Short mmCIF file of C-alpha atoms and ligand atoms in Angstrom, two decimals:
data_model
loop_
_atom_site.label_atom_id
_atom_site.label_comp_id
_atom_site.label_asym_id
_atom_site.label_seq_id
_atom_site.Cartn_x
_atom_site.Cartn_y
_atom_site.Cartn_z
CA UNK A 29 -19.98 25.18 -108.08
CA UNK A 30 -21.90 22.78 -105.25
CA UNK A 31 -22.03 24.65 -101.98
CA UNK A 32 -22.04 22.73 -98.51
CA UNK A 33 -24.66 24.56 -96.22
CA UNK A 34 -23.38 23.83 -92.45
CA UNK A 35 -20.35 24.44 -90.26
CA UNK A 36 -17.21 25.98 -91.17
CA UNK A 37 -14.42 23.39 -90.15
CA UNK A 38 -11.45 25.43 -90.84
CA UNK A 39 -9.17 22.69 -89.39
CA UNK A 40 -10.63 19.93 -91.60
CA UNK A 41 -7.69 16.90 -92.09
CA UNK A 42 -6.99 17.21 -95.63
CA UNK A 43 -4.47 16.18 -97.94
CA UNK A 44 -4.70 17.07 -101.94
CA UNK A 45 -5.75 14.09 -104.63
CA UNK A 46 -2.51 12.68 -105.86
CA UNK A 47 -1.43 13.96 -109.28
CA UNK A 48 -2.84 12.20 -112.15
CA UNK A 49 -5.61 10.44 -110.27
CA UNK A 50 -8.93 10.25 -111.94
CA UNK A 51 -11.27 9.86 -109.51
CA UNK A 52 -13.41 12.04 -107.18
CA UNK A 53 -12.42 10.02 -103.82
CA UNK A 54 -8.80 9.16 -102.89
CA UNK A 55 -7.53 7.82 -99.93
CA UNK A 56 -5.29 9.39 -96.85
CA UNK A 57 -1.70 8.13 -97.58
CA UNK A 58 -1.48 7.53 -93.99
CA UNK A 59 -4.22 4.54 -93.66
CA UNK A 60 -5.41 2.99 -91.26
CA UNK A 61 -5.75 5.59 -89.11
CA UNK A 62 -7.15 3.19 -86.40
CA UNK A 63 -6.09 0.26 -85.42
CA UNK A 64 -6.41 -2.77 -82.95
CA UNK A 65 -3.41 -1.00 -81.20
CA UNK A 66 -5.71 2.12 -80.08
CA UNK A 67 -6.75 0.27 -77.48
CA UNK A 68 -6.00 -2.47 -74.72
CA UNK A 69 -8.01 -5.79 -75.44
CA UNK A 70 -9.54 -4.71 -78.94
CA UNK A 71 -9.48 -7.46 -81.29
CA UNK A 72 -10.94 -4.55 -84.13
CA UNK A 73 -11.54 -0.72 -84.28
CA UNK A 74 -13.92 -0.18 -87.66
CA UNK A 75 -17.20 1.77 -88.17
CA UNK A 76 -16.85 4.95 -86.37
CA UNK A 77 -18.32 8.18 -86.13
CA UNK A 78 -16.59 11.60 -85.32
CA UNK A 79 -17.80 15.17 -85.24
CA UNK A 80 -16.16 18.57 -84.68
CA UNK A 81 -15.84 19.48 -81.40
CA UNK A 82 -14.36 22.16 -79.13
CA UNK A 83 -10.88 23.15 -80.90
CA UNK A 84 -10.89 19.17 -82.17
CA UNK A 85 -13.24 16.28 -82.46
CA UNK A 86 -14.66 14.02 -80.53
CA UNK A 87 -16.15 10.15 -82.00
CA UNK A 88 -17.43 7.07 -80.88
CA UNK A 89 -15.76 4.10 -82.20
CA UNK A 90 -17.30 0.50 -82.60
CA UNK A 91 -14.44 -1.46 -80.44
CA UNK A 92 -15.00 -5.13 -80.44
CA UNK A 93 -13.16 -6.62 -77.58
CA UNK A 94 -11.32 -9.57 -77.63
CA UNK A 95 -14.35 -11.75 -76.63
CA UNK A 96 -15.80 -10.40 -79.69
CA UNK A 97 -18.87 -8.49 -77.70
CA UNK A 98 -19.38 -5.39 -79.86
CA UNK A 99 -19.09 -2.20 -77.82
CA UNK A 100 -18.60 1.75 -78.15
CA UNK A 101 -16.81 3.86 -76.89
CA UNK A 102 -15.83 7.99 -76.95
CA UNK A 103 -12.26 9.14 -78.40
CA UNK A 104 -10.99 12.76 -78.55
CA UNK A 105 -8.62 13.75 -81.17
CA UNK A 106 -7.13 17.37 -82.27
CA UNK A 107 -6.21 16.91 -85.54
CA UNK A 108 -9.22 14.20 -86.58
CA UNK A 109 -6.46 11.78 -87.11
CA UNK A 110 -4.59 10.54 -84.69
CA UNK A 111 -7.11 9.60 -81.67
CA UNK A 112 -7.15 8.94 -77.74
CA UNK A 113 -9.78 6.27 -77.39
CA UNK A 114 -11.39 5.83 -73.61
CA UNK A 115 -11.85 2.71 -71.89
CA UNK A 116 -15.79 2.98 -70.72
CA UNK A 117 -17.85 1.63 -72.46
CA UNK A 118 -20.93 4.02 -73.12
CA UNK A 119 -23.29 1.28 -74.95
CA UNK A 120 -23.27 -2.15 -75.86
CA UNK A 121 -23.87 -2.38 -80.02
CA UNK A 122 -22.49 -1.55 -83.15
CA UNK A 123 -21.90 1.20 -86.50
CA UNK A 124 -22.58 4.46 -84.99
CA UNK A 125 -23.36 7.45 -86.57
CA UNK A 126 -23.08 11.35 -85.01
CA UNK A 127 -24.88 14.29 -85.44
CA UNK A 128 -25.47 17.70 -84.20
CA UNK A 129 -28.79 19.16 -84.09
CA UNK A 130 -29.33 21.94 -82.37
CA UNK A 131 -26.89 22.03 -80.00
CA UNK A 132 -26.81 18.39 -78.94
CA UNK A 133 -24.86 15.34 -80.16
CA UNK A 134 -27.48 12.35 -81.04
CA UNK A 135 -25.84 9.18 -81.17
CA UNK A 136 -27.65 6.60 -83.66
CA UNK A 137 -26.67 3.04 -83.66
CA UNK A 138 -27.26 -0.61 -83.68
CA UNK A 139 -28.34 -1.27 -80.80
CA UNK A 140 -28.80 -4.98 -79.85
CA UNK A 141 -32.03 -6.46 -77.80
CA UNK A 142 -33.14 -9.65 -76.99
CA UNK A 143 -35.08 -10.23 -80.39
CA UNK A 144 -32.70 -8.71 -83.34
CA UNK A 145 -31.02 -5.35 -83.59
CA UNK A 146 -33.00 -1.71 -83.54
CA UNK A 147 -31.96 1.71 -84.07
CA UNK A 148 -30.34 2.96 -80.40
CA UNK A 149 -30.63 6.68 -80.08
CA UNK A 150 -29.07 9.06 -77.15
CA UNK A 151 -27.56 12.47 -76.91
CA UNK A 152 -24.80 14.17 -75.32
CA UNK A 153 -23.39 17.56 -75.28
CA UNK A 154 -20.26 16.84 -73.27
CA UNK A 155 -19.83 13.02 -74.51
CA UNK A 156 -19.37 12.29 -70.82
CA UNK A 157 -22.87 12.20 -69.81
CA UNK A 158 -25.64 10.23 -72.18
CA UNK A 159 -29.26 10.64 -72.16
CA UNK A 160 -30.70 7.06 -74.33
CA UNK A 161 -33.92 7.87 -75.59
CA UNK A 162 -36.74 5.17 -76.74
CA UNK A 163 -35.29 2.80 -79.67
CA UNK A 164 -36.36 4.17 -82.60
CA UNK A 165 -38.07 1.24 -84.18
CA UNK A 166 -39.09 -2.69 -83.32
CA UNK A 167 -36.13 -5.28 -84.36
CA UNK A 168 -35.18 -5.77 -87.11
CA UNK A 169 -32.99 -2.99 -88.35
CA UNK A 170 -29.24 -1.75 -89.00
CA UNK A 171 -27.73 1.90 -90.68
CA UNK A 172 -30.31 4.28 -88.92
CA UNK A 173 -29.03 7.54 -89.72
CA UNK A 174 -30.28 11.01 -88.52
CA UNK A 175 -30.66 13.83 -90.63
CA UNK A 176 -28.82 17.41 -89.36
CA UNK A 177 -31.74 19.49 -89.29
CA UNK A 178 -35.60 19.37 -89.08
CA UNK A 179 -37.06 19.32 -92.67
CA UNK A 180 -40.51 20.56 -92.40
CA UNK A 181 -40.85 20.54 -88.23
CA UNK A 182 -39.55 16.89 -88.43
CA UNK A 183 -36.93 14.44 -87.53
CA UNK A 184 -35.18 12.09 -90.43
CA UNK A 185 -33.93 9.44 -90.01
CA UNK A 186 -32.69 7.04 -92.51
CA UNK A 187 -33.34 3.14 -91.77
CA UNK A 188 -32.66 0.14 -93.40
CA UNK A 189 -34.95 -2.73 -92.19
CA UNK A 190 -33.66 -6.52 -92.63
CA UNK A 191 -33.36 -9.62 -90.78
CA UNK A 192 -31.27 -11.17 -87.77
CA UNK A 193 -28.59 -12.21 -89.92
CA UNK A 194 -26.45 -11.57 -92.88
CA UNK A 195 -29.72 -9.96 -94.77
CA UNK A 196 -29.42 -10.67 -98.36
CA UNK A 197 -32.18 -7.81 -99.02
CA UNK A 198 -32.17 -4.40 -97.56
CA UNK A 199 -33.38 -1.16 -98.99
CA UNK A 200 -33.55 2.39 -97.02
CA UNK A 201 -36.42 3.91 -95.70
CA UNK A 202 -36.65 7.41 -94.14
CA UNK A 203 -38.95 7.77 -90.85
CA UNK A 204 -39.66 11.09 -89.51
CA UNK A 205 -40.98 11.91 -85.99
CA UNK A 206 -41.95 15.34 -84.19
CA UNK A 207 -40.54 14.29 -80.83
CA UNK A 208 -37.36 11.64 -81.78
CA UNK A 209 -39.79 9.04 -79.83
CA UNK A 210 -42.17 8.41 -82.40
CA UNK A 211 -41.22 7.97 -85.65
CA UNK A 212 -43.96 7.39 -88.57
CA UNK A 213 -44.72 8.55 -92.34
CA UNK A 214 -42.06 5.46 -93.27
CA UNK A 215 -40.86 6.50 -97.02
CA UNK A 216 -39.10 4.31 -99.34
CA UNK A 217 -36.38 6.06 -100.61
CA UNK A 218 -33.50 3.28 -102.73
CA UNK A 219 -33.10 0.19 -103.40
CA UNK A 220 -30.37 -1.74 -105.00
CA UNK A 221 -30.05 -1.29 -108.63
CA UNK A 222 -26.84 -1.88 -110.10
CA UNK A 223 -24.30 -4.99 -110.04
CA UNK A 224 -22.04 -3.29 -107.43
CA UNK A 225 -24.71 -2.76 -104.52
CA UNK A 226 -26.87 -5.67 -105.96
CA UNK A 227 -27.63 -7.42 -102.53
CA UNK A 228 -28.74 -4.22 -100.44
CA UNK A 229 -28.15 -0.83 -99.20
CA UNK A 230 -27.84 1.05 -96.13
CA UNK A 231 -27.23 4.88 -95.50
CA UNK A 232 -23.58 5.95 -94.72
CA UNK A 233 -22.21 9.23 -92.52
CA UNK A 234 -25.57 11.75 -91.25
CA UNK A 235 -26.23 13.17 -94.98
CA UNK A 236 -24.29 16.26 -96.08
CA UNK A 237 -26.81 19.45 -97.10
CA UNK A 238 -25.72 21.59 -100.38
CA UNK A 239 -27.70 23.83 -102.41
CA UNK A 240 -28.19 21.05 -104.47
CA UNK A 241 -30.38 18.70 -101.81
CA UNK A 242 -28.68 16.16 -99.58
CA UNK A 243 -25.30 14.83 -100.36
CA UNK A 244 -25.82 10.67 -98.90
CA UNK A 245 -23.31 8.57 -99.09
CA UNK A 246 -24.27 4.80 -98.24
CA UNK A 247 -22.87 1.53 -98.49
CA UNK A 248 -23.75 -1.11 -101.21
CA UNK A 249 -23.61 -4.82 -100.87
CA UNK A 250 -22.12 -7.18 -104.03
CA UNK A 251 -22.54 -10.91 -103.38
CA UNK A 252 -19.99 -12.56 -105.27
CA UNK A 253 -19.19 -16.46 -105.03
CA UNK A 254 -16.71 -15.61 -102.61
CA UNK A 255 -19.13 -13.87 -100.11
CA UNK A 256 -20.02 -10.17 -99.79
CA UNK A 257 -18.17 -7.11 -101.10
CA UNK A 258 -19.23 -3.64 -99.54
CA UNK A 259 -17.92 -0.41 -101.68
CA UNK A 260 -19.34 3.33 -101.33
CA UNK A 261 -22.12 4.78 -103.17
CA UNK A 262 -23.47 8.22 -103.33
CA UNK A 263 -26.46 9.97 -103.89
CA UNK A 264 -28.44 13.37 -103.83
CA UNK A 265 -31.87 13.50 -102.32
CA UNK A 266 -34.31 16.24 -102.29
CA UNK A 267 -33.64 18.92 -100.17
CA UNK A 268 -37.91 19.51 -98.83
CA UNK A 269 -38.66 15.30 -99.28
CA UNK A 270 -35.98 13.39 -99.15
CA UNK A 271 -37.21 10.31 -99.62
CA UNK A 272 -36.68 11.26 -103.44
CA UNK A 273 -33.49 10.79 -104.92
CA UNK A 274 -32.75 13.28 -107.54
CA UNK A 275 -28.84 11.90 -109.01
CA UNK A 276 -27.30 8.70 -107.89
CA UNK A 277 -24.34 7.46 -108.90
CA UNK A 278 -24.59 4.00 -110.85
CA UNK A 279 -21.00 3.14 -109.86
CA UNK A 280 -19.25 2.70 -106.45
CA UNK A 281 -17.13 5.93 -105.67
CA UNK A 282 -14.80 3.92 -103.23
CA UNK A 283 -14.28 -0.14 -103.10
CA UNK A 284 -11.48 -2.51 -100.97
CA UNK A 285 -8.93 -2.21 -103.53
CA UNK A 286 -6.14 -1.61 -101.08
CA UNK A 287 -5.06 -4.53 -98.71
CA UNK A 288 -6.31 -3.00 -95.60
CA UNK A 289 -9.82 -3.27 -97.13
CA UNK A 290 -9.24 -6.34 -98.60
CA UNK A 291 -7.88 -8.31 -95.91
CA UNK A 292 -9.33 -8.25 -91.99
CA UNK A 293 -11.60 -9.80 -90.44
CA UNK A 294 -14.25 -9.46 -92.71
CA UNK A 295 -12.36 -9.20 -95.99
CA UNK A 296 -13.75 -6.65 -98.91
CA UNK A 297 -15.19 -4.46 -96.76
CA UNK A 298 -15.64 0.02 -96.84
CA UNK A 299 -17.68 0.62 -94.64
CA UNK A 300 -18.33 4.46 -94.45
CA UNK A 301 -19.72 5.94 -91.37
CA UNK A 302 -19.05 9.46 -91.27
CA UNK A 303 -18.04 12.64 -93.23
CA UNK A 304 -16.64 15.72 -91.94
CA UNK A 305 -17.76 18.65 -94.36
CA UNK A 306 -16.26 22.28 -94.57
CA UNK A 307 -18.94 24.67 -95.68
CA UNK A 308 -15.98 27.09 -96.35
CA UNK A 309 -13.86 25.04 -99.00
CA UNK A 310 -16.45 22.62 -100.04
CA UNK A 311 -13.85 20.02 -98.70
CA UNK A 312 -15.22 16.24 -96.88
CA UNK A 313 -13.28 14.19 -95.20
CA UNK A 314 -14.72 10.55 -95.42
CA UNK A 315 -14.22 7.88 -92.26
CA UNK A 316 -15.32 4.16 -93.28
CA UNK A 317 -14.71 0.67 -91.90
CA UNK A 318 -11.77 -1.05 -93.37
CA UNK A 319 -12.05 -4.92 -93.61
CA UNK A 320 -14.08 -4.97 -90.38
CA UNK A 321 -10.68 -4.15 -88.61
CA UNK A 322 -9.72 -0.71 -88.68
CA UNK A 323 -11.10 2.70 -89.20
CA UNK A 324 -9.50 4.29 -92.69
CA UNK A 325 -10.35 7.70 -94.34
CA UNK A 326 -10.81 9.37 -97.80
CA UNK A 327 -11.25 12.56 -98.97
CA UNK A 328 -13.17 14.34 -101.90
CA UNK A 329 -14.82 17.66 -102.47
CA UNK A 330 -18.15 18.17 -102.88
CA UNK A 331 -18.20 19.49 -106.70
CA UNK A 332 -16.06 16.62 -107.28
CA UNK A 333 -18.67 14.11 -106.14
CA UNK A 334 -21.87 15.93 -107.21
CA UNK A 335 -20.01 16.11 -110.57
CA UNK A 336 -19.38 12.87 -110.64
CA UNK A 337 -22.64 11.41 -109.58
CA UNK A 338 -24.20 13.92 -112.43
CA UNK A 339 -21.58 12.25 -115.19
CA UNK A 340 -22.86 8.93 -113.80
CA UNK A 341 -26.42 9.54 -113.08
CA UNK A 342 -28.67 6.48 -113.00
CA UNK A 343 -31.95 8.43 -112.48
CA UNK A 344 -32.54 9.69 -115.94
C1 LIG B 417 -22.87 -5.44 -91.80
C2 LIG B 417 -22.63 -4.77 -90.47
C3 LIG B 417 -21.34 -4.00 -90.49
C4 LIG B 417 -20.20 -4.77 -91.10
C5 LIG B 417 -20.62 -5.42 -92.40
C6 LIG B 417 -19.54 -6.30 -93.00
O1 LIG B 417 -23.98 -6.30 -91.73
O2 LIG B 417 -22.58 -5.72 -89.48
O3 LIG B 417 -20.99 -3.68 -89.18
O4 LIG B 417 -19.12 -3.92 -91.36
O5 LIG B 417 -21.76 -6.21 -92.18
O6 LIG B 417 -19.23 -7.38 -92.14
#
């Protein structure tokens, strides 16, 4: 039995696998769970992030308006389903990620400049008030993901460096930093290896810890003659260096099968971009962009997934 080593989150959404079903992430029957209609003048509501918080949760949501500008904003929900989205806009950007460390919520996302996208990072601990710190790295980058906890007096964070447009390369990095200003000792940690996630890769929800190193979930990138296809991968990465994977799964554990993923704005697109994960049960709660359009969720367990990634290991 896998163990999750964090937070108890005793009012995790849940809903059992369906009967019969094989495999070790199903869907919420109720998805989307965000839509367009969340908000006044959003043309899409997709990549999100959300974290306990209080008696609920709290996120921030990627809203892009209706003149397509990509923007984020803060939502409060008590049940992690059904969510009250705010107006203000709190940065200008796109695909955040949350995490709490040590008593503060760091926002990480892709924050836009003048010359190419970079790694935006700021905290909260009311998600009223924001303090932005320095961008983590020079453009060009997308999926920069913090790690929960120091590892060895350090900052984590995952990063996948690529190019100003639709990069058709990307492999994650990890960058770690004393001070969350300056980030060095860039590791290599994945690239693309199998058919499914054959164009790149790019790190998911902030990685889950278990006695068993770091659950990470990221996204993988097909290209097919009809364009991309983005499904869900996961792996487990050494708990002291995790820049070394230890199990990976050589098959996607979710992928737009359902017409919500299939159909959008960007069609063929799961997008995941946070997990909620019960230390108690061992039960996680996926959230992932469907179709560039809305915001859909999944569940597994985490002996379910570890299993599986074990059954399907590619790192012999
Ligand atoms: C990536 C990012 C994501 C998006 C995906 C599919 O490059 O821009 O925000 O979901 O493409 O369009």
């Amino acid at each position: 039995m896998a163990k999750i080593i964090g937070e108890k989150i005793p009012n995790i959404p849940w809903q059992d696998k369906p009967e019969g079903y094989q495999y070790p992430v199903w869907r919420y029957s109720g998805n989307p769970v965000i839509t367009r209609d969340n908000l006044y003048m959003a043309n899409s509501i997709f990549n999100s992030a959300v974290v306990p918080y209080g008696d609920g949760f709290a996120g921030v949501f990627r809203v892009d308006v209706m003149s397509r500008d990509h923007t984020l904003v803060v939502g409060y929900s008590k049940d992690a389903i059904h969510w009250e989205l705010e107006e203000k806009v709190i940065f200008r950007g796109y695909d955040p990620r949350l995490c709490l460390i040590d008593g503060k919520y760091y926002l990480s996302w892709v924050n836009l400049t003048p010359h190419g996208t970079t790694i935006g990072i700021a905290y909260t601990t009311d998600f009223k008030e924001w303090t932005q710190l320095e961008d983590a790295c020079y453009p060009v980058a997308r999926n920069g993901v913090l790690f929960p906890r120091k590892v060895n007096d350090e900052y984590l964070l995952l990063i996948r460096p690529c190019d100003r447009g639709h990069t058709p390369y990307g492999d994650i990095f990890l960058s770690h930093s004393k001070d969350l200003t300056y980030w060095g000792k860039h590791r290599f940690v994945m690239k693309p290896v199998k058919n499914w996630e054959m164009t790149k890769v790019g790190a998911g929800p902030t990685p889950i810890e278990t006695d068993e190193g770091w659950l990470m979930f990221y996204h993988g990138v097909l290209t097919s003659c009809n364009g991309f296809t983005y499904a869900m991968g996961a792996a487990i990465l050494d708990k002291d260096e995790p820049w070394k994977v230890l199990h990976r799964a050589d098959c996607f554990l979710l992928a737009p099968h359902e017409l919500y993923e299939c159909v959008g704005d960007v069609p063929n697109v799961v997008f995941p971009c946070a997990a909620l994960a019960d230390s108690e049960t061992g039960r996680i709660a996926i959230y992932y962009g469907a179709a560039d359009t809305s915001v859909a969720m999944a569940f597994t367990t985490v002996d379910e997934t570890i299993d599986f990634i074990k059954k399907n290991d590619l790192i012999k």
